[in-house]
Amino acid sequence: MNLHLKKIALLSAVLGASLACAGPVQAQSATPAPDNEALDVEQLFAGTCGFCHSDGGRAAGKGPQLMNSQRDDDFLRNRIKHGKQGAMPAFDGAFTDAQIDQMIKYIRALKPREG
Ligand code: HEC
């Protein structure tokens, strides 16, 4: 009888421990995997371009503000692809033409943040 109770106590201790372990693992696998199909331009901008083009391109930083650019698409494409000596790195090898087109679309769609 006593032994039986001990077994149950042991069992529930083991179960409890394994449940506690399962928690964080489950939480991890629940986070969405990065979507490699579509380029998340906003994310990319924050990471790759945000160092110089502040607030997702809405404000000037080391580089100019991109929102409301008066430049045409060819100029923007050319600048992103080839950069500018001593000012901006070239991203020709880093992104495909289609991805660069997406960035231009993103720049054109930029609006001031609400609030
Ligand atoms: C190291 C800093 C730096 C990084 C990183 C950078 N830029 Fe630039 N960018 C600049 C500077 C400086 C200029 C202005 C160049 C000039 O004098 O014409 C510029 C200009 C531009 C222009 C032309 C805007 C205009 O009106 O002249 C575009 C478009 C642009 N950058 C897009 C991007 C994108 C997209 C990325 C990320 C993939 C990026 N930049 C990353 C510094 C940077």
XYZ file of N, CA and C and ligand atoms in Angstrom:
388
model
N 0.851 -1.209 0.000
C 0.000 0.000 0.000
C 0.875 1.241 0.000
N 1.783 1.249 1.000
C 2.699 2.374 1.060
C 3.553 2.493 -0.204
N 4.015 1.338 -0.622
C 4.854 1.288 -1.813
C 4.084 1.807 -3.026
N 2.810 1.398 -3.089
C 1.972 1.825 -4.207
C 1.857 3.352 -4.258
N 1.635 3.950 -3.080
C 1.530 5.405 -3.012
C 2.837 6.072 -3.470
N 3.948 5.484 -3.043
C 5.251 6.031 -3.425
C 5.418 6.019 -4.937
N 4.959 4.911 -5.520
C 5.067 4.774 -6.984
C 4.287 5.884 -7.687
N 3.088 6.111 -7.181
C 2.255 7.149 -7.793
C 2.923 8.517 -7.657
N 3.484 8.741 -6.431
C 4.148 10.021 -6.214
C 5.317 10.180 -7.175
N 6.074 9.106 -7.342
C 7.225 9.142 -8.234
C 6.775 9.386 -9.672
N 5.730 8.674 -10.038
C 5.234 8.777 -11.401
C 4.793 10.201 -11.721
N 4.055 10.782 -10.753
C 3.556 12.127 -11.047
C 4.705 13.140 -11.043
N 5.748 12.850 -10.228
C 6.905 13.750 -10.245
C 7.575 13.707 -11.612
N 7.734 12.508 -12.147
C 8.362 12.351 -13.462
C 7.507 13.009 -14.545
N 6.193 12.765 -14.433
C 5.289 13.359 -15.415
C 5.363 14.882 -15.376
N 5.345 15.376 -14.113
C 5.382 16.822 -13.954
C 6.635 17.406 -14.573
N 7.761 16.741 -14.324
C 9.028 17.241 -14.853
C 9.011 17.234 -16.378
N 8.500 16.141 -16.960
C 8.532 16.066 -18.419
C 7.553 17.055 -19.039
N 6.458 17.329 -18.316
C 5.510 18.330 -18.817
C 6.160 19.714 -18.795
N 6.898 19.965 -17.702
C 7.558 21.259 -17.580
C 8.573 21.437 -18.708
N 9.225 20.328 -19.090
C 10.206 20.392 -20.176
C 9.522 20.625 -21.506
N 8.345 20.000 -21.662
C 7.670 20.090 -22.956
C 7.209 21.511 -23.235
N 6.959 22.280 -22.175
C 6.442 23.640 -22.354
C 7.245 24.484 -23.314
N 8.481 24.815 -22.947
C 9.272 25.708 -23.798
C 9.525 25.146 -25.196
N 9.681 23.822 -25.285
C 9.927 23.212 -26.601
C 8.743 23.458 -27.517
N 7.535 23.261 -26.939
C 6.343 23.479 -27.751
C 6.240 24.934 -28.184
N 6.550 25.829 -27.252
C 6.450 27.244 -27.576
C 7.387 27.590 -28.728
N 8.552 26.957 -28.726
C 9.529 27.254 -29.761
C 9.036 26.830 -31.135
N 8.499 25.599 -31.195
C 8.075 25.110 -32.507
C 6.817 25.822 -32.986
N 6.142 26.537 -32.069
C 4.937 27.249 -32.471
C 5.269 28.579 -33.149
N 6.476 29.099 -32.941
C 6.826 30.346 -33.613
C 6.970 30.080 -35.101
N 6.392 30.939 -35.936
C 6.391 30.695 -37.374
C 7.801 30.674 -37.957
N 8.046 29.764 -38.831
C 9.337 29.703 -39.524
C 9.421 30.880 -40.490
N 10.616 31.420 -40.708
C 10.747 32.525 -41.638
C 10.265 32.126 -43.039
N 9.511 32.977 -43.641
C 8.944 32.692 -44.957
C 9.968 33.044 -46.036
N 10.509 32.031 -46.647
C 11.552 32.292 -47.638
C 10.969 32.561 -49.022
N 9.709 32.291 -49.191
C 9.079 32.482 -50.497
C 8.982 33.973 -50.813
N 8.196 34.682 -50.009
C 8.023 36.106 -50.231
C 9.021 36.873 -49.367
N 9.583 37.878 -49.945
C 10.526 38.707 -49.216
C 9.737 39.619 -48.284
N 10.076 39.608 -47.006
C 9.431 40.524 -46.084
C 10.209 41.840 -46.122
N 9.782 42.722 -47.004
C 10.569 43.920 -47.275
C 10.705 44.801 -46.038
N 9.621 44.870 -45.271
C 9.676 45.734 -44.104
C 10.745 45.250 -43.131
N 10.748 43.922 -42.940
C 11.730 43.293 -42.061
C 13.139 43.519 -42.598
N 13.274 43.301 -43.879
C 14.566 43.426 -44.526
C 15.085 44.864 -44.422
N 14.193 45.785 -44.631
C 14.572 47.184 -44.551
C 15.095 47.536 -43.168
N 14.336 47.097 -42.165
C 14.737 47.396 -40.791
C 16.122 46.844 -40.520
N 16.391 45.642 -41.029
C 17.660 45.001 -40.742
C 18.801 45.467 -41.619
N 18.568 45.495 -42.914
C 19.667 45.716 -43.854
C 19.847 47.178 -44.223
N 18.782 47.914 -44.328
C 18.861 49.282 -44.823
C 18.686 50.289 -43.688
N 18.041 49.818 -42.605
C 17.669 50.712 -41.516
C 18.848 51.369 -40.814
N 20.013 50.744 -40.957
C 21.214 51.311 -40.371
C 21.437 52.718 -40.915
N 21.074 52.943 -42.164
C 21.298 54.251 -42.801
C 20.001 54.962 -43.180
N 18.968 54.188 -43.479
C 17.687 54.806 -43.838
C 16.736 54.586 -42.668
N 16.591 55.594 -41.848
C 15.896 55.434 -40.560
C 14.400 55.209 -40.700
N 13.846 54.583 -39.669
C 12.407 54.368 -39.558
C 11.825 53.761 -40.840
N 12.464 52.716 -41.322
C 11.958 52.006 -42.491
C 12.041 52.831 -43.768
N 12.852 53.868 -43.768
C 12.982 54.719 -44.960
C 12.177 56.001 -44.852
N 11.496 56.153 -43.712
C 10.650 57.344 -43.539
C 11.446 58.575 -43.127
N 12.624 58.346 -42.630
C 13.407 59.477 -42.129
C 14.853 59.362 -42.590
N 15.514 60.467 -42.635
C 16.924 60.476 -43.014
C 17.761 59.941 -41.863
N 18.838 59.280 -42.204
C 19.810 58.842 -41.215
C 21.166 59.149 -41.806
N 22.004 58.133 -41.913
C 23.245 58.303 -42.655
C 22.913 58.500 -44.138
N 21.817 57.895 -44.545
C 21.338 58.041 -45.918
C 20.109 58.932 -45.939
N 19.671 59.285 -47.139
C 18.509 60.184 -47.234
C 17.193 59.484 -46.892
N 16.173 60.267 -46.588
C 14.818 59.748 -46.450
C 14.396 59.189 -47.801
N 13.737 58.042 -47.792
C 13.315 57.422 -49.051
C 11.838 57.680 -49.340
N 11.065 57.856 -48.270
C 9.648 58.163 -48.456
C 9.516 59.443 -49.294
N 8.558 59.444 -50.213
C 8.308 60.603 -51.073
C 9.506 60.973 -51.944
N 10.297 59.987 -52.305
C 11.455 60.278 -53.154
C 11.007 60.858 -54.494
N 11.728 61.858 -54.934
C 11.426 62.472 -56.228
C 12.125 61.723 -57.372
N 12.995 60.791 -57.012
C 13.739 60.038 -58.024
C 12.808 59.054 -58.733
N 13.155 58.707 -59.988
C 12.317 57.712 -60.668
C 12.793 56.298 -60.326
N 11.972 55.321 -60.739
C 12.248 53.932 -60.372
C 13.629 53.478 -60.834
N 14.025 53.925 -62.024
C 15.326 53.503 -62.545
C 16.459 53.993 -61.654
N 16.299 55.208 -61.165
C 17.336 55.754 -60.288
C 17.425 54.932 -59.002
N 16.251 54.660 -58.414
C 16.227 53.891 -57.161
C 16.827 52.507 -57.385
N 16.414 51.858 -58.491
C 16.911 50.510 -58.789
C 18.423 50.534 -58.939
N 18.890 51.522 -59.659
C 20.313 51.657 -59.918
C 21.093 51.870 -58.617
N 20.530 52.691 -57.741
C 21.211 52.979 -56.480
C 21.257 51.731 -55.601
N 20.147 51.005 -55.540
C 20.128 49.801 -54.707
C 21.093 48.752 -55.270
N 21.105 48.623 -56.584
C 21.971 47.603 -57.202
C 23.448 47.962 -57.091
N 23.743 49.200 -57.379
C 25.155 49.564 -57.498
C 25.682 50.408 -56.354
N 24.779 50.875 -55.481
C 25.226 51.667 -54.346
C 25.894 52.954 -54.790
N 26.641 53.515 -53.889
C 27.412 54.708 -54.248
C 28.715 54.667 -53.470
N 29.783 54.799 -54.187
C 31.113 54.721 -53.584
C 31.207 55.585 -52.333
N 31.588 54.958 -51.236
C 31.798 55.699 -50.007
C 30.528 56.124 -49.299
N 29.345 55.768 -49.847
C 28.106 56.219 -49.231
C 27.164 55.060 -48.937
N 26.934 54.248 -49.966
C 25.991 53.140 -49.807
C 26.538 51.903 -50.498
N 26.448 50.753 -49.811
C 26.944 49.512 -50.431
C 26.057 49.081 -51.598
N 26.626 48.309 -52.521
C 25.853 47.754 -53.636
C 25.174 46.471 -53.189
N 23.917 46.278 -53.598
C 23.191 45.080 -53.192
C 22.889 44.178 -54.379
N 23.611 44.405 -55.461
C 23.414 43.653 -56.699
C 23.421 42.146 -56.465
N 24.446 41.642 -55.792
C 24.564 40.207 -55.584
C 23.651 39.686 -54.496
N 23.214 40.561 -53.617
C 22.450 40.128 -52.445
C 20.983 39.860 -52.770
N 20.439 40.584 -53.734
C 19.015 40.456 -54.039
C 18.783 40.273 -55.530
N 17.736 39.563 -55.867
C 17.368 39.402 -57.271
C 16.666 40.676 -57.746
N 16.535 40.803 -59.078
C 15.835 41.963 -59.626
C 14.410 42.040 -59.090
N 13.776 40.882 -58.963
C 12.391 40.857 -58.472
C 12.329 41.382 -57.038
N 13.301 41.019 -56.250
C 13.323 41.489 -54.865
C 13.569 42.987 -54.805
N 14.444 43.467 -55.682
C 14.712 44.906 -55.712
C 13.454 45.658 -56.165
N 12.718 45.066 -57.105
C 11.438 45.669 -57.500
C 10.495 45.768 -56.311
N 10.488 44.738 -55.482
C 9.644 44.759 -54.283
C 10.054 45.890 -53.344
N 11.358 46.117 -53.255
C 11.839 47.202 -52.393
C 11.385 48.553 -52.930
N 11.414 48.694 -54.242
C 10.985 49.965 -54.838
C 9.496 50.175 -54.570
N 8.722 49.099 -54.727
C 7.293 49.181 -54.409
C 7.096 49.614 -52.966
N 7.878 49.017 -52.090
C 7.796 49.336 -50.658
C 8.091 50.817 -50.434
N 9.157 51.314 -51.081
C 9.539 52.724 -50.911
C 8.404 53.627 -51.393
N 7.801 53.257 -52.543
C 6.710 54.070 -53.098
C 5.485 54.073 -52.195
N 5.314 53.014 -51.454
C 4.111 52.891 -50.617
C 4.315 53.464 -49.220
N 5.522 53.939 -48.928
C 5.804 54.440 -47.582
C 4.915 55.626 -47.222
N 4.388 55.568 -46.014
C 3.555 56.675 -45.507
C 4.048 57.008 -44.107
N 3.851 58.246 -43.690
C 4.240 58.583 -42.317
C 3.505 57.675 -41.344
N 4.151 57.332 -40.245
C 3.490 56.496 -39.248
C 2.377 57.275 -38.585
N 1.306 56.536 -38.273
C 0.167 57.179 -37.604
C 0.546 57.513 -36.162
N 0.059 58.593 -35.680
C 0.314 58.960 -34.275
C 1.705 59.467 -34.126
C 25.855 52.316 -45.163
C 24.663 53.117 -45.278
C 23.562 52.647 -46.229
C 22.921 51.429 -46.272
C 23.199 50.191 -45.436
C 21.906 51.549 -47.295
N 21.936 52.803 -47.842
Fe 20.733 53.493 -49.305
N 21.767 55.256 -49.338
C 22.788 55.599 -48.492
C 23.276 56.917 -48.841
C 24.395 57.678 -48.126
C 22.527 57.345 -49.956
C 22.672 58.655 -50.722
C 23.653 58.401 -51.846
C 23.864 59.659 -52.653
O 24.601 60.517 -52.203
O 23.289 59.751 -53.731
C 21.581 56.275 -50.238
C 20.646 56.320 -51.248
C 19.667 55.380 -51.461
C 18.622 55.473 -52.441
C 18.399 56.645 -53.401
C 17.523 57.663 -52.709
C 17.648 59.021 -53.272
O 16.652 59.767 -53.240
O 18.754 59.397 -53.699
C 17.866 54.352 -52.334
C 16.609 53.985 -53.134
C 18.436 53.546 -51.301
N 19.529 54.199 -50.781
C 17.944 52.327 -50.897
C 18.570 51.491 -50.002
C 18.128 50.158 -49.706
C 16.902 49.489 -50.310
C 18.999 49.648 -48.799
C 19.002 48.264 -48.184
C 18.910 47.127 -49.071
C 19.987 50.679 -48.522
N 19.670 51.779 -49.259
C 21.031 50.528 -47.624
C 23.268 54.831 -47.460
C 22.927 53.502 -47.218
